[in-house]
CSV table of C-alpha atoms in Angstrom, one decimal:
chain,number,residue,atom,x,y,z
A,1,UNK,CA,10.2,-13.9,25.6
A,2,UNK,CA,8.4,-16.8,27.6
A,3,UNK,CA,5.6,-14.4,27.6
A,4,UNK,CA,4.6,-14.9,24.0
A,5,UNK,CA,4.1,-16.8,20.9
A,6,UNK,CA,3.5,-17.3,17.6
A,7,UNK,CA,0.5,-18.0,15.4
A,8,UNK,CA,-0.3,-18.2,12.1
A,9,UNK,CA,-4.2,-17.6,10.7
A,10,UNK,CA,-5.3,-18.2,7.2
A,11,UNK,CA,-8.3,-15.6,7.1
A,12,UNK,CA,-8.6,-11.9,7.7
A,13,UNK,CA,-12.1,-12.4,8.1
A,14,UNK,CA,-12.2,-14.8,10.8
A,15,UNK,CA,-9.4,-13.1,12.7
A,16,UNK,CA,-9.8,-12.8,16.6
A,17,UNK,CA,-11.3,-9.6,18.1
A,18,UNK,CA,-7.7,-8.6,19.3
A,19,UNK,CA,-6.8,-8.7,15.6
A,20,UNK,CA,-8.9,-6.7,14.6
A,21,UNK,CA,-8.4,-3.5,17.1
A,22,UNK,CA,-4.5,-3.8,16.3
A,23,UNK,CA,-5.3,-3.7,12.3
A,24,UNK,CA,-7.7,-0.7,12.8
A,25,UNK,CA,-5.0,0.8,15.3
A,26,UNK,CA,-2.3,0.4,12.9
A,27,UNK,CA,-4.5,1.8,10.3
A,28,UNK,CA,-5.2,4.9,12.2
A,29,UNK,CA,-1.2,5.8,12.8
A,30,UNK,CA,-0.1,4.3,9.4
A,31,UNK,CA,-3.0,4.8,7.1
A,32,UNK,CA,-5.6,2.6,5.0
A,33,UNK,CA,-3.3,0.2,3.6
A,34,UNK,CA,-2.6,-0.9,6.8
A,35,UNK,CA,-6.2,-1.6,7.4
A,36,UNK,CA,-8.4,-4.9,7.5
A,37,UNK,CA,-10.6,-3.7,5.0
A,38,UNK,CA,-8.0,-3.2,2.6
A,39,UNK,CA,-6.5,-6.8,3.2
A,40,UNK,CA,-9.5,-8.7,2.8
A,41,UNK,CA,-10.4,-6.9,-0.5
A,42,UNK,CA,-6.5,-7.1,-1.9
A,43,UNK,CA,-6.4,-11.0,-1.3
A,44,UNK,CA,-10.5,-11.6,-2.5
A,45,UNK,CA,-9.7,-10.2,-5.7
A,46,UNK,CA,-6.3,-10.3,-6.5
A,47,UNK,CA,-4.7,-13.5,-5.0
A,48,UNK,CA,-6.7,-16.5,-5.7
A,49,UNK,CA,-3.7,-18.5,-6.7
A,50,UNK,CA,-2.2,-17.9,-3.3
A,51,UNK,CA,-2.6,-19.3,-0.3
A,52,UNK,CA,-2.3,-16.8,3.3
A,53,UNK,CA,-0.7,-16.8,6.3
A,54,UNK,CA,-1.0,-14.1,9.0
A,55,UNK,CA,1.4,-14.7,11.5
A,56,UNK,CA,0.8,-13.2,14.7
A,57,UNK,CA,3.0,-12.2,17.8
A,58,UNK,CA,0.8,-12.7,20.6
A,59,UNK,CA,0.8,-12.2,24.6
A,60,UNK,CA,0.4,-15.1,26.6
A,61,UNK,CA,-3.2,-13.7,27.7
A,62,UNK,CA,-4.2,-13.8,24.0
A,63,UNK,CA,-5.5,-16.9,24.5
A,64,UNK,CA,-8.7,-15.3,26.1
A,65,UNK,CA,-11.2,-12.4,25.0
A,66,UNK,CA,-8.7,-9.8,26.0
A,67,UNK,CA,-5.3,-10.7,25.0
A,68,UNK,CA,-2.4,-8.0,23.2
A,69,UNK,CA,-1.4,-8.9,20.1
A,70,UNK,CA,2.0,-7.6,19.7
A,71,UNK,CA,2.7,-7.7,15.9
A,72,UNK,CA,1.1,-9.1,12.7
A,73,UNK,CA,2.7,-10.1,9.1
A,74,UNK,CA,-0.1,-11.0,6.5
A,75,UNK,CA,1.9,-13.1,3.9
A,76,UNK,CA,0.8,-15.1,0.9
A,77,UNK,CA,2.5,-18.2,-0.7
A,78,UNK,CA,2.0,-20.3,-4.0
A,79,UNK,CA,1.3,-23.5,-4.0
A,80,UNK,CA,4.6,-25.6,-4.5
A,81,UNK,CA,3.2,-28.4,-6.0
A,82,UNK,CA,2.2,-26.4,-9.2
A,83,UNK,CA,5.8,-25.3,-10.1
A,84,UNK,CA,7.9,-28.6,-9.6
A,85,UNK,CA,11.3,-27.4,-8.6
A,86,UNK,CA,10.5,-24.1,-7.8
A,87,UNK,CA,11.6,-22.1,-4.9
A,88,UNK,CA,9.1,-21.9,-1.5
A,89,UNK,CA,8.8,-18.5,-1.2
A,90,UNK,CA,6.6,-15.9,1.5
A,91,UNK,CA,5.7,-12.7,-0.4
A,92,UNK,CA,4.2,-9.8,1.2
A,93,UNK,CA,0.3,-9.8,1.0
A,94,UNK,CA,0.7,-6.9,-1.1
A,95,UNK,CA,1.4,-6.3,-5.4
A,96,UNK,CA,1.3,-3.9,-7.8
A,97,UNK,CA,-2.6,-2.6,-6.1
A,98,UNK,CA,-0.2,-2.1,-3.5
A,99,UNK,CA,1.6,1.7,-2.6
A,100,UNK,CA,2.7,0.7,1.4
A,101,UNK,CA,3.4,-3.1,2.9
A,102,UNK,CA,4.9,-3.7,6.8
A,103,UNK,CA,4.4,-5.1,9.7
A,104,UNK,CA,0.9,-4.1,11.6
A,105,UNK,CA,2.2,-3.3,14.7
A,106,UNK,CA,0.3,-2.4,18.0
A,107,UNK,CA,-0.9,1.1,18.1
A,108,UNK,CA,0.9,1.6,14.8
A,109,UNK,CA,4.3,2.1,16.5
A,110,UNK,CA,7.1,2.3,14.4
A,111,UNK,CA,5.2,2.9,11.2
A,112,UNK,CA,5.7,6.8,11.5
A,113,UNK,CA,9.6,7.9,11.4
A,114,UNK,CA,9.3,8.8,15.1
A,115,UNK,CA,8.5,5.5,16.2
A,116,UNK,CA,10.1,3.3,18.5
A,117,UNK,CA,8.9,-0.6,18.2
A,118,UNK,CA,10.4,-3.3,20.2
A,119,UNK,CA,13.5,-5.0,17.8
A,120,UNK,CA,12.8,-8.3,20.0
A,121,UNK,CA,9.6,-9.0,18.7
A,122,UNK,CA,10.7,-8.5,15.5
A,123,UNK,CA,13.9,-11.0,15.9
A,124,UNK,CA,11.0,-13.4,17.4
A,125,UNK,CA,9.0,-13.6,14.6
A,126,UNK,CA,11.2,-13.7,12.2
A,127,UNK,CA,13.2,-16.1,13.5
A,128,UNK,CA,10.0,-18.3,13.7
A,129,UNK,CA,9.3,-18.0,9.9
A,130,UNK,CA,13.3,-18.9,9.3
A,131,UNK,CA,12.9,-21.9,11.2
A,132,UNK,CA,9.3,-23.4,9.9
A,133,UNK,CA,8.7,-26.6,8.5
A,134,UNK,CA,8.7,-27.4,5.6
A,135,UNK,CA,11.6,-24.6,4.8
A,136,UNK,CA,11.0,-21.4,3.1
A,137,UNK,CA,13.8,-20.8,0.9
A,138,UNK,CA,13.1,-17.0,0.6
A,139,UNK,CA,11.1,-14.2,2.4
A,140,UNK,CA,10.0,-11.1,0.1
A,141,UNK,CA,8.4,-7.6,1.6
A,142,UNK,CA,7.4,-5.2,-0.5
A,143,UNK,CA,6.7,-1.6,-1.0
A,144,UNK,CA,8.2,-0.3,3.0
A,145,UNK,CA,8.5,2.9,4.1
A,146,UNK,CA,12.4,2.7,3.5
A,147,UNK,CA,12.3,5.9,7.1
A,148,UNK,CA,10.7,3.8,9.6
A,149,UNK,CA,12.2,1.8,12.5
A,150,UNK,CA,10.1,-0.7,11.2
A,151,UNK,CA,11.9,-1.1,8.3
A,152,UNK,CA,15.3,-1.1,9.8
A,153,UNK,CA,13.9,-3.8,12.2
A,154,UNK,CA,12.3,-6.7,9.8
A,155,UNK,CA,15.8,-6.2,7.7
A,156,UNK,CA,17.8,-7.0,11.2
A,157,UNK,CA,15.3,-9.5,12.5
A,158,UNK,CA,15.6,-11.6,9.5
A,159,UNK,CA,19.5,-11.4,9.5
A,160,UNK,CA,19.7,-12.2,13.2
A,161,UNK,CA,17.6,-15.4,12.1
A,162,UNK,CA,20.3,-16.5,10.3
A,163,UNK,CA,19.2,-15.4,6.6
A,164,UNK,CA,21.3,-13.4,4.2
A,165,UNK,CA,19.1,-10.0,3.7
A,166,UNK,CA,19.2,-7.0,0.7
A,167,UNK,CA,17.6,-4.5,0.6
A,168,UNK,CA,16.5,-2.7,-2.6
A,169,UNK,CA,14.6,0.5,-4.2
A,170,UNK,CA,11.1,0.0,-5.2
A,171,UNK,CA,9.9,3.6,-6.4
A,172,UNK,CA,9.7,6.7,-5.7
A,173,UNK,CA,6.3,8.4,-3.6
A,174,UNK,CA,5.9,11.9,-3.9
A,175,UNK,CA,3.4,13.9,-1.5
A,176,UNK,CA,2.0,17.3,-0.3
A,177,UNK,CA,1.8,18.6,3.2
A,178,UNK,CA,-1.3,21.1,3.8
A,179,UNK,CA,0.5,22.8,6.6
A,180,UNK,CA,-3.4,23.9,7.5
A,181,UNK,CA,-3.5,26.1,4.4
A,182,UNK,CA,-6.7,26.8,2.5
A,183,UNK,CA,-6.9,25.3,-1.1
A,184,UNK,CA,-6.4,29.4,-1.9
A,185,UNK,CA,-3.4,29.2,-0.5
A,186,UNK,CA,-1.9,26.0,-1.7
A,187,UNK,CA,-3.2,27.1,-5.6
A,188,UNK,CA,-1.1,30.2,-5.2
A,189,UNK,CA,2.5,28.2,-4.7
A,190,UNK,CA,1.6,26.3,-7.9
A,191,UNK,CA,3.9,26.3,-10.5
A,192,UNK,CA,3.1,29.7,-13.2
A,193,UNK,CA,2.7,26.6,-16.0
A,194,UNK,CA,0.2,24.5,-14.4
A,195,UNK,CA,-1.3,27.6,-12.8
A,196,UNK,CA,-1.9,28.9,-16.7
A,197,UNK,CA,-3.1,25.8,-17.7
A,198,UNK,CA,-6.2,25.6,-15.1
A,199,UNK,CA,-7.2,28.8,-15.8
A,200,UNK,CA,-7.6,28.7,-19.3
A,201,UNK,CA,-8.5,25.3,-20.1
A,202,UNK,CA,-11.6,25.7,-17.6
A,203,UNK,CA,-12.4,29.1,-19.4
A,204,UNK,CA,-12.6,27.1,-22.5
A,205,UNK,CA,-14.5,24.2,-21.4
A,206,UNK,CA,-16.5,26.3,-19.7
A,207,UNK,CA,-16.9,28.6,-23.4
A,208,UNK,CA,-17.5,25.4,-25.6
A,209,UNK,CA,-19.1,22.5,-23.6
A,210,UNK,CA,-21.6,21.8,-20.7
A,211,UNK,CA,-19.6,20.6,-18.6
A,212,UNK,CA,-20.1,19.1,-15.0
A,213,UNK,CA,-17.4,17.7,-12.0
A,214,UNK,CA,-18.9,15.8,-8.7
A,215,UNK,CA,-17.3,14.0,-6.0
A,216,UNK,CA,-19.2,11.4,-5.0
A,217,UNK,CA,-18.5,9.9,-1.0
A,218,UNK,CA,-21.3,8.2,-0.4
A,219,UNK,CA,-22.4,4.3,-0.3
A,220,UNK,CA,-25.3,4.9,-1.9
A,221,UNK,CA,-23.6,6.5,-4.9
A,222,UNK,CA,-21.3,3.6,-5.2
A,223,UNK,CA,-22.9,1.8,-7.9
A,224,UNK,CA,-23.2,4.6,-10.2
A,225,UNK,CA,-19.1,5.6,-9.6
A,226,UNK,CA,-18.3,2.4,-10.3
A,227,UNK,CA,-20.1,2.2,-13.8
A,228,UNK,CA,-18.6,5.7,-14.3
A,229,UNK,CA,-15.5,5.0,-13.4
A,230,UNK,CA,-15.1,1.4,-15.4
A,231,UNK,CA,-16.7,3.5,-18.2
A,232,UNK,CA,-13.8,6.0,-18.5
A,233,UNK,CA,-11.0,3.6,-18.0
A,234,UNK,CA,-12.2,1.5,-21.2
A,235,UNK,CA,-12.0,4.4,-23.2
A,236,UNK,CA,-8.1,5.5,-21.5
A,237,UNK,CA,-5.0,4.9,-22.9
A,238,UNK,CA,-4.5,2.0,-20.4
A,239,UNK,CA,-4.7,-1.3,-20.4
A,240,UNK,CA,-7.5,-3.6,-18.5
A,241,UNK,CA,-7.3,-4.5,-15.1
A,242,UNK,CA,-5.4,-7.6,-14.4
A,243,UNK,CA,-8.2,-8.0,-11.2
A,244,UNK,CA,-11.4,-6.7,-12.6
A,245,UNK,CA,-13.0,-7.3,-9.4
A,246,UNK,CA,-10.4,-5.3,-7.6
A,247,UNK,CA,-11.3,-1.4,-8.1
A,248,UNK,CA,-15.0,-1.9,-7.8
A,249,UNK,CA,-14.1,-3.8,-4.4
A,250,UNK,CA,-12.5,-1.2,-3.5
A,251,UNK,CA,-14.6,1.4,-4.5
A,252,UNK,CA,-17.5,-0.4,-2.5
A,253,UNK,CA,-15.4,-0.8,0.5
A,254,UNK,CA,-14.1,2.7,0.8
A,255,UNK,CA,-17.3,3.8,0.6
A,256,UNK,CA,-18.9,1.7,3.6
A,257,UNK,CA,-15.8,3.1,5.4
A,258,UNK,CA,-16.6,6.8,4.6
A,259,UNK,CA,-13.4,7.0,2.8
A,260,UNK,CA,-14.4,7.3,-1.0
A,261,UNK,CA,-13.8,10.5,-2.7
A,262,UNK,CA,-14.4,9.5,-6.6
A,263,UNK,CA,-14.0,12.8,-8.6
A,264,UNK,CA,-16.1,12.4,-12.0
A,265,UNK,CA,-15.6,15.1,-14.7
A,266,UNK,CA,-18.6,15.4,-17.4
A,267,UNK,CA,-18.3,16.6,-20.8
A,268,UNK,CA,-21.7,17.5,-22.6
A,269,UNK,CA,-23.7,14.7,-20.4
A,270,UNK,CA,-20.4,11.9,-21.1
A,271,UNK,CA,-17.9,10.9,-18.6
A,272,UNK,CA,-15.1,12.3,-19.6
A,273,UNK,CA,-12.3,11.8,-16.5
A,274,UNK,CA,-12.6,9.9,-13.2
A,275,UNK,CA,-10.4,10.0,-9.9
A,276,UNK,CA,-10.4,7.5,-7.3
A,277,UNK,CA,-9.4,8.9,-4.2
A,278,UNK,CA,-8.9,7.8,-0.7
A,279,UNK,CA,-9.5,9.9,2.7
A,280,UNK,CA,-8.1,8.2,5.4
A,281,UNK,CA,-7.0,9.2,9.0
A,282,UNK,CA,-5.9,12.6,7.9
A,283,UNK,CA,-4.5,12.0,4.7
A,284,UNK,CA,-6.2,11.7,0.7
A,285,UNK,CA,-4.6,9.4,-1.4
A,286,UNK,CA,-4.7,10.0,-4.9
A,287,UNK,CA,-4.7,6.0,-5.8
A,288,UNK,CA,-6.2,5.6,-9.9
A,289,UNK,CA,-7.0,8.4,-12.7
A,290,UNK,CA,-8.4,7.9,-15.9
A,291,UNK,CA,-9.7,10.1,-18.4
A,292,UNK,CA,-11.4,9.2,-22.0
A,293,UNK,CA,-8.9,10.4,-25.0
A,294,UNK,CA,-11.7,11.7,-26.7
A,295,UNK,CA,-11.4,14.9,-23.9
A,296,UNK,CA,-7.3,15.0,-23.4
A,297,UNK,CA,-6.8,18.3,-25.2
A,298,UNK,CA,-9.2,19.2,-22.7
A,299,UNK,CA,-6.5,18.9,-19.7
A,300,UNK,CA,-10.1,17.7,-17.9
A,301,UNK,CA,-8.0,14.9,-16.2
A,302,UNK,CA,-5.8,17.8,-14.4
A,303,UNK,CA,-9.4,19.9,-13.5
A,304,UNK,CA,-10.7,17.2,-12.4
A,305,UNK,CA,-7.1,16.9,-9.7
A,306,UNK,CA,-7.9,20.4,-9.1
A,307,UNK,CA,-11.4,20.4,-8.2
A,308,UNK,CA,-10.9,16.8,-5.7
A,309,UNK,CA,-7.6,18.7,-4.2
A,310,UNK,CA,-9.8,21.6,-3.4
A,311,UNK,CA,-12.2,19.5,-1.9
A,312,UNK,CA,-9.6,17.4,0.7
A,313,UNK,CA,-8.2,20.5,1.7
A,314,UNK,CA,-10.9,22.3,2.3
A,315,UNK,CA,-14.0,19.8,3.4
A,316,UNK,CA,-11.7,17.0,4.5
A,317,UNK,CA,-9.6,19.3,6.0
A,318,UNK,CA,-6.4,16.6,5.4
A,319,UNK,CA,-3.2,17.1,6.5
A,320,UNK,CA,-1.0,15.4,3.8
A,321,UNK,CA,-1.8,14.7,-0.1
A,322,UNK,CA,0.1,11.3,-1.0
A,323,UNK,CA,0.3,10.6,-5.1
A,324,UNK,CA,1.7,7.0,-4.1
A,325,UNK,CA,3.3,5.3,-6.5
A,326,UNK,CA,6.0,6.1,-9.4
A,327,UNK,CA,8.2,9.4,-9.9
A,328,UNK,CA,5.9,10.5,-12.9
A,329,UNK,CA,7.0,14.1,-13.5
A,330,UNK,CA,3.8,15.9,-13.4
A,331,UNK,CA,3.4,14.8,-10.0
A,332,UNK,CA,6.5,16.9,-8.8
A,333,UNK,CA,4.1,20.1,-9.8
A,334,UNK,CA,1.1,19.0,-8.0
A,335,UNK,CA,3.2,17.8,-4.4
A,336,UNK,CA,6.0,19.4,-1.9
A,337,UNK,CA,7.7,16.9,-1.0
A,338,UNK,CA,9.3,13.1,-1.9
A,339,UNK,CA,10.3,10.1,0.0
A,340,UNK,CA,11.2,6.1,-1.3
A,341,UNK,CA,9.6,3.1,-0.8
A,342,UNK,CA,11.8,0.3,-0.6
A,343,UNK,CA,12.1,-3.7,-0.2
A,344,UNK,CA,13.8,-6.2,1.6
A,345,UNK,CA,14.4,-10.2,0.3
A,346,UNK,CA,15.6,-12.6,2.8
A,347,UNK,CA,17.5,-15.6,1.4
A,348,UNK,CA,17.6,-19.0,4.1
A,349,UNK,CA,21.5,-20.3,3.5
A,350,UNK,CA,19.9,-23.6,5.2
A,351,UNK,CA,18.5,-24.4,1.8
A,352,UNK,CA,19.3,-25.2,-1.8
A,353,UNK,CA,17.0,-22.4,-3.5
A,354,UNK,CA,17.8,-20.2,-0.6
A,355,UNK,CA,21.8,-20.2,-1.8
A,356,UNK,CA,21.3,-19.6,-4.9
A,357,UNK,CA,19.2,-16.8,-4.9
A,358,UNK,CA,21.6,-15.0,-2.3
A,359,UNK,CA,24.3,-15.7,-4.8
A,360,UNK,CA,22.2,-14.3,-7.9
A,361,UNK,CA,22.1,-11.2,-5.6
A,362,UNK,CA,24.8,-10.6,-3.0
A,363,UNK,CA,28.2,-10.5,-3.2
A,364,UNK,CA,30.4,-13.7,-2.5
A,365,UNK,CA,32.6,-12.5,-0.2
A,366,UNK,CA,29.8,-11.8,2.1
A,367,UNK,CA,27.6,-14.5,1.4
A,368,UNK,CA,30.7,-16.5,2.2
A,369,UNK,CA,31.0,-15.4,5.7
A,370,UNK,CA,26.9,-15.6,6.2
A,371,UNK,CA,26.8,-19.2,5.2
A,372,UNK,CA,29.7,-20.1,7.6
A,373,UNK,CA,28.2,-18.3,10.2
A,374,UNK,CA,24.8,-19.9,9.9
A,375,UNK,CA,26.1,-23.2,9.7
A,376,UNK,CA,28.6,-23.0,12.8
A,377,UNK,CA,25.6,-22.0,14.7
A,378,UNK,CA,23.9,-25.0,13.2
């Protein structure tokens, strides 16, 4: 397409005005982890060894105050020359934080199942990443919804580039769609067991304790969630945060966005649970829970779901509840319905590291045919 090019900008901060209307429309189809906020905080907190590259599929016209920006794929890299020998290798600018990665695409095409993006523009860009120099031996995306044409697209743009492609499970993602019912309604298709369980655990709590659940959404309120929150999860059962500046980040940021919905469950004047959760475009993400151990016999941590699920169904009026990552089996009691999130690593057979690592994972036979059909064409 004469009508295009590629660029490639190290800052989410400092990206151009068309950037930034193509993240927020992406966000808007695809949700917040398609959004610029939750970039910039992701990479601030949790990728300082890494250097990133946005690369950017731009119109011709881009060039001025008003150009289209056709597709965007925030990447990250380590720097080679701390690991002699090692592999050059993209990664998405996503990790474990992370429950969705893709391509931001305009007007978030493609990024719903009904989508229908151009495949060109993905052959375009990845073909420019296959052919950069210096070489990347391999190109890693990760968590995709496995549904989308985007998906299907990136897979077959890197392959038409030349590079030998697998795709591969990542983890389960189990959700709940509102189908406009009232939190009544939804409560009443519960499971008997977990229906049981919230009825007389809150009698007893209730019977034995002061106790006390708020939600706050507000900026102002931020500070005080955050100390809440961190508060609970030292007590927990899990271990510290690998980024400790990442979950107050985002806490902060969600709530300058209006999206914070951090569900805090009191027990005689101490936090006893918290819930971070994320309203966004329609849908509340259920994205960290915590609860002090002191309080499990309690079942406070699944009052505490109860009470936030009432609230995004009824105030928020949301269409879809999203647990997001893992296949944990109380999840299945609390959601309708569940879908796969998936990955995709692209091996270059141009290189050294690149062969080898198609080897480690692809079959011979066809990794035989793909190297002598990259190197007839080159």
């Amino acid at each position: 397409m004469e009508d295009t090019r590629i660029n490639v900008h190290g800052s989410f901060e400092a990206l151009p005005a068309p950037y930034q209307s193509l993240f927020s429309a992406a966000a808007g189809e695809a949700g917040f982890f398609f959004s610029l906020p939750w970039f910039s905080n992701l990479y601030r907190t949790a990728f300082g060894d890494s250097r990133l590259r946005i690369y950017g599929l731009e119109s011709a016209a881009a060039a001025g105050a008003a150009g289209e920006i056709l597709l965007a794929l925030p990447l990250v890299h380590r720097d080679a020359s701390r690991r002699i020998g090692a592999a050059r290798e993209l990664t998405a600018c996503a990790n474990f934080y992370s429950s969705l990665f893709g391509p931001v695409i305009a007007g978030g095409d493609g990024l719903a199942a009904g989508g229908a993006p151009n495949p060109q523009n993905f052959a375009l860009l990845a073909q420019a990443i296959a052919s950069e120099a210096p070489t990347w031996d391999v190109v890693r995306l990760q968590p995709m919804a496995c549904q989308t044409p985007a998906f299907e697209m990136c897979v077959a743009g890197f392959r038409q580039a030349g590079m030998a492609v697998q795709a591969y499970f990542c983890f389960g993602n189990w959700y709940l769609e509102v189908n406009s019912r009232s939190y009544a309604d939804y409560a009443r298709a519960l499971p008997s067991r977990l229906r049981n369980t919230l009825a007389r655990k809150s009698r007893q709590l209730s019977a034995a304790h002061d106790a006390r659940f708020t939600i706050l959404t507000q900026e102002a309120d931020a500070e005080e969630g955050i100390a809440a929150f961190e508060r609970v999860y030292r007590s927990s059962w899990k271990p510290a945060e690998a980024h400790p500046e990442f979950i107050p980040g985002l806490i902060r940021m969600c709530a300058r966005q209006g999206w914070l919905r951090l569900g805090l469950a009191y027990v005689d004047g101490e936090p006893a649970a918290a819930q971070l959760w994320v309203v966004s475009h329609g849908v509340a993400s259920i994205y960290k829970l915590a609860y002090d151990q002191r309080f499990a016999a309690m079942s406070v941590g699944s009052l505490l779901t109860a009470r936030l699920m009432e609230h995004v169904i009824d105030v928020d009026r949301v269409r879809e509840v999203d647990y997001l990552t893992g296949d944990d089996s109380y999840k299945s009691d609390w959601m309708s319905h569940r879908r796969e999130r998936w990955g995709m690593v692209a091996f270059n057979l141009r290189t050294a590291h690149g062969l080898l690592g198609a080897a480690r994972h692809i079959g011979g036979g066809a990794l035989k045919q793909l190297w002598r059909r990259v190197h007839r064409r080159g």
